[in-house]
Amino acid sequence: MYRWGMVIDLDRCTGCQACVVACRQENNVPFAGEQEAVLGRGKFWMNFISEVKGSYPDVKMRFFPIPCMQCDHPPCTKVCPVEATYKNPEGIVAQVYPRCIGVRMCISNCPYTVRYFNWHAPAWPDDYKRGRNPDVYKRRKGITEKCNFCIQRIRTAKWKAKKENRRIHDGEVIPACAETCPSGAISFGDLNDSKSRVSRLSKSRRAFRLLEDLGTKPKVYYLKEGEWHDG
Amino acid sequence: MTDSEAIARKYGKVIAPMTRTGWAFWATAIPLAAIFLWSVFAFGWQYRFGLGETGMGHPVSWALYLVNFVFFIGISHAGALVSAVLRITHAGWGTPFGRAAEAVTVFALAAGPTNILFDLGRSSRFYWVALHAQFKSPLLWDFTCIMTYFTVSVIFLYVLMVPDIGLLRDRFPGRRWLYRPLSLGWTGTEKQWSALGKAIGFLCIAVIPIAVSVHTVVSWVFGLQTQPMWFSTIFAPYFVVGAIYSGIAAIILVTIALRKVYHLEDYLKPYHYNNMGLLLLVFTLLWAYFTFAEYLTVGYAGGEAEHAVLWSKLTGKYALLFWIMVALCFVIPFPILVFRRTLPGLLIASICIIIGMWIERYTIIIPSFIEPRLPYVRGDYMPSWVEWSMTFGLAAGFTLAFVLFSKLFPVISIWETEKDEKEKESKGD
């Protein structure tokens, strides 16, 4: 059984936000538009936070790409009254779009605030529409959506591996954010495989997870800045 | 027949609202109905264009609808709970409040959960909560408890009305189509009285734990979440106390209005209000105690995330609302209830408390959303016209339901008043 996880090396992150764009493209994340974004309705399955510390000339900038943490103890799944979200056997916190009735309790109980709601019917600019990904489930207004580690890619990779009667190799399947990251800051793979890159990095001295004290046990690890050697 | 006529004459003032319908009725009912219908339009608008028509967003993903939900469910506690407790303890002064209280419960319970319907992204699929029940969700507990409470309080209101409906059936031949099936063939035989007594005894006992459970699970919708300042062990009793508090205020407000409009001064006497005021005073103190305990604990030992919310309430963005709430829920009503339990005093106190408790729910729900645990998602919230329409529509619908109710059924229990009087007489002999 796979147990998908992600490691984001904050030292390598240059803040280019390519991951945000790639995620939007891969998962058909709708455009909220300027007006809606002011109301906080922008959807960022891969969210990106930057922080400026200090003032000129002593300025330090920090970047934080924030996808869904894919918790091992997700607070969001247990509060859903219709079981529209659940942790699948491979550890991905999945959203069942046709089942969701838009209660939004999962959104309010997510301490990382990485679940997004379709306040209006999803919309895209016209010339963008042709480029939408056909492999992704269509969402309607009034339901919740979230990052799922590009589950469609994992599914395809699993089919292929099954046909060839083998396990998925490390690095064979990666989500759009990891694929596009120019500095290779995002790694993705099977945490159950002790030889995989992610499981090695997740045991690094630099590794930490967000809000660990809540006991949610995220499967997205960060490597803190400042020490350049791997692991 | 002569017996029913004598009683009807004796309680002429209680029955009068059902016989006469003047301009005042239409002047009240028509605007209320108009506001209510406007809210139906607003809901249609929201249904068509999505929840984006509200002021909600990220991170404030629950807002006014949830405030109204908790508020109305709170009001509903008045009724059944207070009247059941007063009945069990044989507090005779509760009798004239009973019927109004039970009706408040039923209508508030109809209004409260409706907000959840408004709040759903796909309102037409609300029944999936029953169909695809996921038992770990506090919302499912809510659904279960509220449905139980609603059923029981409708039965409670109804069973306690049966003897009066029997009387109405004999008095209003024109409305027999309504009263005859509802009266269940009530003629006042010995056997019927004993069955009624048993039913009431059972319902009084049953309704208390159910009512407590309802606001307990309503509090858990928040208290079991990770949001700062929600995650608190005293939320359940705090919410129950707040609910009964606003509920008693609602009973006082409603009965004072009825007393004035329908000239019921003979039944609702200052003595009754004095006692009700004392009950309200107890809950003023309980509420203040819980509030103080909650905020002190957070302020003294809370973490960073909790402090962010706390200070936004005490001195920050929500300070104005917060201190208005403290004034309306404690500073103003407390001295009134201590020194002046007169009718005008109680009227002012109840209005303050009802508004104050609405604000209390607002300041519990919204600030925690504005300052979530991770310090990067920040947002603001301002209700849109849709949400205000729904809020006023529900309030109008609630009032309208009460007005219509008072035109069809006596707002003071005739048979219980009669029974109390007889008991008093026999004691006097």
Coordinates of C-alpha atoms in Angstrom, one line a residue, chain B residues 31-407:
Chain B
P31 CA -46.3 44.0 6.6
L32 CA -45.0 40.9 8.3
A33 CA -46.2 38.7 5.4
A34 CA -44.6 41.1 3.0
I35 CA -41.2 40.9 4.7
F36 CA -41.5 37.2 4.9
L37 CA -42.3 36.9 1.2
W38 CA -39.4 39.2 0.4
S39 CA -37.1 36.8 2.2
V40 CA -38.5 34.0 0.1
F41 CA -37.5 36.0 -2.9
A42 CA -34.0 36.6 -1.4
F43 CA -33.6 32.9 -0.9
G44 CA -34.6 32.2 -4.5
W45 CA -32.0 34.7 -5.6
Q46 CA -29.4 33.0 -3.5
Y47 CA -30.4 29.5 -4.7
R48 CA -30.2 30.6 -8.3
F49 CA -26.8 32.4 -8.1
G50 CA -25.1 30.6 -5.3
L51 CA -24.0 31.4 -1.8
G52 CA -21.6 34.0 -3.3
E53 CA -24.6 36.4 -3.0
T54 CA -23.9 36.4 0.7
G55 CA -21.0 38.3 2.3
M56 CA -19.3 35.0 3.2
G57 CA -15.9 34.0 1.8
H58 CA -12.6 32.7 3.0
P59 CA -11.9 32.3 5.9
V60 CA -15.4 33.5 7.2
S61 CA -17.2 30.5 5.7
W62 CA -20.1 30.5 8.2
A63 CA -21.7 33.6 9.3
L64 CA -25.1 35.2 9.8
Y65 CA -27.1 32.1 9.1
L66 CA -25.3 30.2 11.8
V67 CA -25.8 33.2 14.2
N68 CA -29.5 33.1 13.5
F69 CA -29.5 29.3 13.8
V70 CA -28.0 29.4 17.3
F71 CA -30.1 32.4 18.2
F72 CA -33.5 30.9 17.3
I73 CA -32.7 27.5 18.7
G74 CA -31.8 29.4 21.9
I75 CA -35.1 31.2 21.9
S76 CA -36.8 27.8 21.5
H77 CA -35.5 26.7 24.9
A78 CA -37.7 29.0 26.6
G79 CA -40.7 27.3 25.9
A80 CA -40.9 23.7 26.5
L81 CA -38.1 23.7 29.0
V82 CA -39.3 26.5 31.2
S83 CA -42.9 25.4 31.1
A84 CA -42.0 21.8 31.8
V85 CA -39.8 22.7 34.7
L86 CA -42.5 25.0 36.2
R87 CA -45.1 22.3 35.8
I88 CA -43.0 19.6 37.4
T89 CA -42.2 21.8 40.4
H90 CA -45.9 22.8 40.6
A91 CA -45.1 26.5 40.3
G92 CA -48.6 27.8 39.8
W93 CA -47.4 31.2 38.7
G94 CA -46.1 29.7 35.5
T95 CA -49.5 28.7 34.2
P96 CA -50.4 31.9 32.3
F97 CA -47.0 31.7 30.5
G98 CA -47.2 28.1 29.5
R99 CA -49.1 28.2 26.3
A100 CA -47.2 31.2 24.9
A101 CA -43.9 29.6 25.9
E102 CA -44.7 26.3 24.2
A103 CA -45.8 28.2 21.0
V104 CA -42.5 30.2 21.1
T105 CA -40.6 26.9 21.2
V106 CA -42.4 25.4 18.2
F107 CA -42.1 28.5 16.0
A108 CA -38.5 29.2 17.0
L109 CA -37.7 25.6 16.3
A110 CA -39.2 26.0 12.9
A111 CA -37.2 29.2 12.3
G112 CA -33.8 28.0 13.6
P113 CA -32.9 25.0 11.5
T114 CA -34.3 26.7 8.4
N115 CA -31.0 28.7 8.6
I116 CA -29.1 25.6 7.9
L117 CA -31.1 25.1 4.8
F118 CA -30.1 28.6 3.7
D119 CA -26.5 27.9 4.6
L120 CA -26.2 24.8 2.4
G121 CA -24.4 25.1 -0.9
R122 CA -27.0 22.7 -2.3
S123 CA -30.1 23.3 -0.2
S124 CA -32.2 20.9 -2.2
R125 CA -30.1 18.0 -1.0
F126 CA -30.5 18.7 2.7
Y127 CA -32.2 15.3 3.3
W128 CA -28.9 13.6 2.4
V129 CA -27.9 14.3 6.0
A130 CA -30.4 11.6 6.9
L131 CA -29.8 9.5 3.8
H132 CA -26.0 9.4 4.0
A133 CA -25.7 9.9 7.8
Q134 CA -22.1 10.0 9.0
F135 CA -22.4 9.5 12.8
K136 CA -19.2 11.2 13.8
S137 CA -20.4 14.6 12.6
P138 CA -21.7 16.9 15.2
L139 CA -24.1 18.2 12.5
L140 CA -25.8 14.9 12.4
W141 CA -26.2 14.9 16.1
D142 CA -27.8 18.3 15.7
F143 CA -30.1 17.1 13.0
T144 CA -31.2 14.2 15.2
C145 CA -31.6 16.2 18.4
I146 CA -33.4 19.1 16.8
M147 CA -35.8 16.9 14.9
T148 CA -36.6 15.0 18.2
Y149 CA -37.1 18.3 20.0
F150 CA -39.2 19.7 17.3
T151 CA -41.5 16.6 17.3
V152 CA -41.7 16.5 21.0
S153 CA -42.5 20.2 21.4
V154 CA -45.2 20.1 18.8
I155 CA -46.8 17.2 20.6
F156 CA -46.3 19.0 23.9
L157 CA -48.0 22.2 22.7
Y158 CA -50.7 20.1 21.1
V159 CA -51.5 17.8 23.9
L160 CA -51.7 20.7 26.4
M161 CA -54.2 22.3 24.0
V162 CA -56.6 19.4 23.5
P163 CA -59.1 20.3 26.3
D164 CA -59.1 23.9 25.0
I165 CA -59.7 22.8 21.5
G166 CA -62.6 20.7 22.7
L167 CA -64.1 23.9 24.1
L168 CA -63.4 25.8 20.9
R169 CA -65.0 23.1 18.8
D170 CA -68.2 23.7 20.8
R171 CA -67.9 27.4 20.7
F172 CA -67.0 28.0 17.0
P173 CA -69.3 26.0 14.7
G174 CA -67.8 27.7 11.7
R175 CA -64.3 26.4 12.4
R176 CA -65.4 22.9 13.1
W177 CA -63.5 21.6 10.1
L178 CA -60.3 22.6 12.0
Y179 CA -61.1 22.0 15.7
R180 CA -63.1 18.8 15.3
P181 CA -60.2 16.6 14.1
L182 CA -57.8 18.4 16.4
S183 CA -59.9 17.8 19.5
L184 CA -59.6 14.1 19.1
G185 CA -63.1 13.7 20.4
W186 CA -62.4 15.4 23.7
T187 CA -65.4 15.6 25.9
G188 CA -63.8 15.8 29.3
T189 CA -64.6 12.4 30.6
E190 CA -62.8 11.1 33.6
K191 CA -60.9 8.6 31.5
Q192 CA -59.8 11.4 29.1
W193 CA -58.5 13.5 32.0
S194 CA -56.5 10.8 33.5
A195 CA -55.0 9.9 30.1
L196 CA -54.1 13.6 29.6
G197 CA -52.5 13.8 33.0
K198 CA -50.3 10.8 32.2
A199 CA -49.4 12.2 28.8
I200 CA -48.4 15.6 30.3
G201 CA -46.4 14.0 33.1
F202 CA -44.5 11.9 30.6
L203 CA -43.9 14.8 28.2
C204 CA -42.7 17.2 30.9
I205 CA -40.1 14.7 31.9
A206 CA -39.1 13.8 28.4
V207 CA -38.8 17.3 27.1
I208 CA -36.2 18.5 29.7
P209 CA -33.3 16.2 28.7
I210 CA -34.2 16.6 25.0
A211 CA -34.1 20.4 25.3
V212 CA -30.7 20.3 27.1
S213 CA -29.3 17.9 24.5
V214 CA -30.3 20.2 21.7
H215 CA -28.3 23.2 22.8
T216 CA -25.5 21.0 23.9
V217 CA -25.0 19.6 20.5
V218 CA -25.6 23.0 18.9
S219 CA -22.6 24.2 21.0
W220 CA -20.6 21.2 19.9
V221 CA -20.9 22.3 16.3
F222 CA -18.4 24.9 17.4
G223 CA -16.9 23.5 20.6
L224 CA -15.6 20.4 18.9
Q225 CA -13.8 22.3 16.2
T226 CA -10.2 23.4 16.2
Q227 CA -10.9 27.1 15.7
P228 CA -9.4 29.2 18.4
M229 CA -11.9 30.2 21.2
W230 CA -14.4 27.6 20.1
F231 CA -12.5 24.6 21.4
S232 CA -13.7 24.9 25.0
T233 CA -15.1 22.4 27.5
I234 CA -17.7 24.8 28.9
F235 CA -19.3 25.6 25.6
A236 CA -22.1 23.1 26.1
P237 CA -23.4 24.4 29.5
Y238 CA -22.5 28.0 28.4
F239 CA -24.8 27.7 25.4
V240 CA -27.5 26.0 27.3
V241 CA -27.5 28.8 29.9
G242 CA -27.5 31.4 27.1
A243 CA -30.3 29.7 25.4
I244 CA -32.6 29.5 28.4
Y245 CA -31.6 33.1 29.2
S246 CA -32.7 34.5 25.8
G247 CA -35.6 32.1 25.8
I248 CA -37.1 33.5 29.1
A249 CA -36.6 37.0 27.8
A250 CA -38.5 36.0 24.6
I251 CA -41.4 34.7 26.7
I252 CA -41.6 37.9 28.7
L253 CA -41.5 40.0 25.6
V254 CA -44.1 37.9 23.8
T255 CA -46.5 37.8 26.8
I256 CA -46.2 41.5 27.5
A257 CA -47.1 42.1 23.9
L258 CA -50.1 39.7 24.1
R259 CA -51.2 41.2 27.4
K260 CA -51.2 44.7 25.9
V261 CA -52.8 43.8 22.6
Y262 CA -55.4 41.3 23.8
H263 CA -56.1 43.0 27.2
L264 CA -55.1 40.0 29.3
E265 CA -54.2 42.0 32.4
D266 CA -56.5 39.8 34.5
Y267 CA -54.4 36.7 33.8
L268 CA -50.9 38.0 33.4
K269 CA -50.5 39.9 36.6
P270 CA -47.4 41.9 37.9
Y271 CA -47.0 39.1 40.5
H272 CA -46.4 36.6 37.6
Y273 CA -43.9 38.9 36.0
N274 CA -42.1 39.5 39.3
N275 CA -41.5 35.8 39.5
M276 CA -40.5 35.5 35.9
G277 CA -38.1 38.4 36.5
L278 CA -36.5 36.6 39.3
L279 CA -35.9 33.6 37.1
L280 CA -34.4 35.9 34.5
L281 CA -32.2 37.4 37.1
V282 CA -30.8 34.0 38.0
F283 CA -29.9 33.4 34.4
T284 CA -28.4 36.9 34.0
L285 CA -26.0 35.9 36.8
L286 CA -25.3 32.5 35.4
W287 CA -24.6 33.9 32.0
A288 CA -22.2 36.5 33.4
Y289 CA -20.5 33.9 35.4
F290 CA -20.0 31.6 32.4
T291 CA -18.8 34.5 30.2
F292 CA -16.3 35.6 32.8
A293 CA -15.0 32.1 33.4
E294 CA -14.6 31.5 29.7
Y295 CA -12.8 34.8 28.9
L296 CA -10.6 34.7 31.9
T297 CA -9.5 31.2 31.1
V298 CA -8.6 32.1 27.6
G299 CA -6.9 35.3 28.6
Y300 CA -4.9 33.8 31.4
A301 CA -3.8 30.5 29.9
G302 CA -4.7 30.6 26.2
G303 CA -2.2 30.2 23.4
E304 CA -1.2 32.7 20.7
A305 CA -4.1 31.9 18.4
E306 CA -6.7 32.2 21.2
H307 CA -5.2 35.5 22.3
A308 CA -5.4 36.9 18.8
V309 CA -9.2 36.3 18.9
L310 CA -9.6 37.4 22.4
W311 CA -8.0 40.8 21.9
S312 CA -9.9 41.3 18.7
K313 CA -13.0 41.1 20.8
L314 CA -11.8 43.0 23.9
T315 CA -10.0 45.9 22.2
G316 CA -9.8 45.2 18.5
K317 CA -12.1 45.1 15.6
Y318 CA -15.0 43.5 17.5
A319 CA -14.6 45.5 20.7
L320 CA -17.6 47.7 20.0
L321 CA -19.9 44.7 19.4
F322 CA -18.4 42.9 22.3
W323 CA -18.9 45.6 24.9
I324 CA -22.4 46.4 23.5
M325 CA -23.1 42.7 24.2
V326 CA -21.8 43.0 27.8
A327 CA -23.9 46.1 28.3
L328 CA -27.1 44.5 26.9
C329 CA -26.7 41.1 28.5
F330 CA -25.6 42.2 31.9
V331 CA -24.9 45.9 32.7
I332 CA -28.4 47.1 31.8
P333 CA -30.6 44.2 32.7
F334 CA -28.9 43.3 36.0
P335 CA -29.8 46.4 38.0
I336 CA -33.3 46.5 36.4
L337 CA -33.9 42.9 37.5
V338 CA -32.6 43.5 40.9
F339 CA -34.5 46.7 41.7
R340 CA -37.4 47.1 39.2
R341 CA -39.2 43.9 38.3
T342 CA -42.1 45.9 37.0
L343 CA -43.6 45.4 33.5
P344 CA -41.8 48.3 31.8
G345 CA -38.6 47.3 33.5
L346 CA -38.9 43.7 32.4
L347 CA -39.8 44.9 28.9
I348 CA -36.6 46.9 28.6
A349 CA -34.5 44.1 30.1
S350 CA -35.9 41.5 27.8
I351 CA -35.4 43.5 24.7
C352 CA -31.8 44.2 25.7
I353 CA -31.2 40.6 26.4
I354 CA -32.7 39.4 23.1
I355 CA -30.6 41.8 21.1
G356 CA -27.6 41.2 23.3
M357 CA -27.8 37.4 23.0
W358 CA -28.0 37.7 19.2
I359 CA -24.8 39.8 19.3
E360 CA -23.3 37.3 21.7
R361 CA -23.7 34.6 19.0
Y362 CA -22.2 36.9 16.5
T363 CA -19.1 37.6 18.6
I364 CA -18.6 34.0 19.3
I365 CA -18.8 32.9 15.7
I366 CA -17.3 35.6 13.4
P367 CA -14.1 36.7 15.2
S368 CA -12.8 33.1 15.4
F369 CA -13.1 32.9 11.7
I370 CA -11.4 36.2 11.1
E371 CA -8.4 35.0 13.1
P372 CA -7.8 31.4 12.2
R373 CA -5.0 29.4 13.7
L374 CA -2.4 29.9 10.9
P375 CA -1.7 33.6 10.9
Y376 CA -1.8 34.1 7.1
V377 CA -5.4 33.8 6.0
R378 CA -7.1 37.0 7.0
G379 CA -10.4 38.3 5.8
D380 CA -13.3 40.4 6.7
Y381 CA -17.0 39.9 6.8
M382 CA -20.0 42.1 6.1
P383 CA -23.4 40.6 5.7
S384 CA -25.0 41.2 2.3
W385 CA -28.6 42.2 1.5
V386 CA -29.5 38.5 1.1
E387 CA -28.4 37.6 4.6
W388 CA -30.2 40.6 6.1
S389 CA -33.3 39.8 4.2
M390 CA -33.3 36.3 5.5
T391 CA -32.7 37.4 9.0
F392 CA -35.6 39.9 9.0
G393 CA -37.7 37.5 7.0
L394 CA -37.3 34.8 9.7
A395 CA -38.0 37.3 12.5
A396 CA -41.1 38.4 10.6
G397 CA -42.2 34.8 9.9
F398 CA -41.8 34.0 13.5
T399 CA -43.9 36.9 14.6
L400 CA -46.5 36.2 11.9
A401 CA -46.8 32.6 13.0
F402 CA -47.4 33.8 16.5
V403 CA -50.0 36.3 15.4
L404 CA -51.9 33.7 13.4
F405 CA -51.6 31.2 16.2
S406 CA -53.2 33.7 18.6
K407 CA -56.1 34.0 16.1

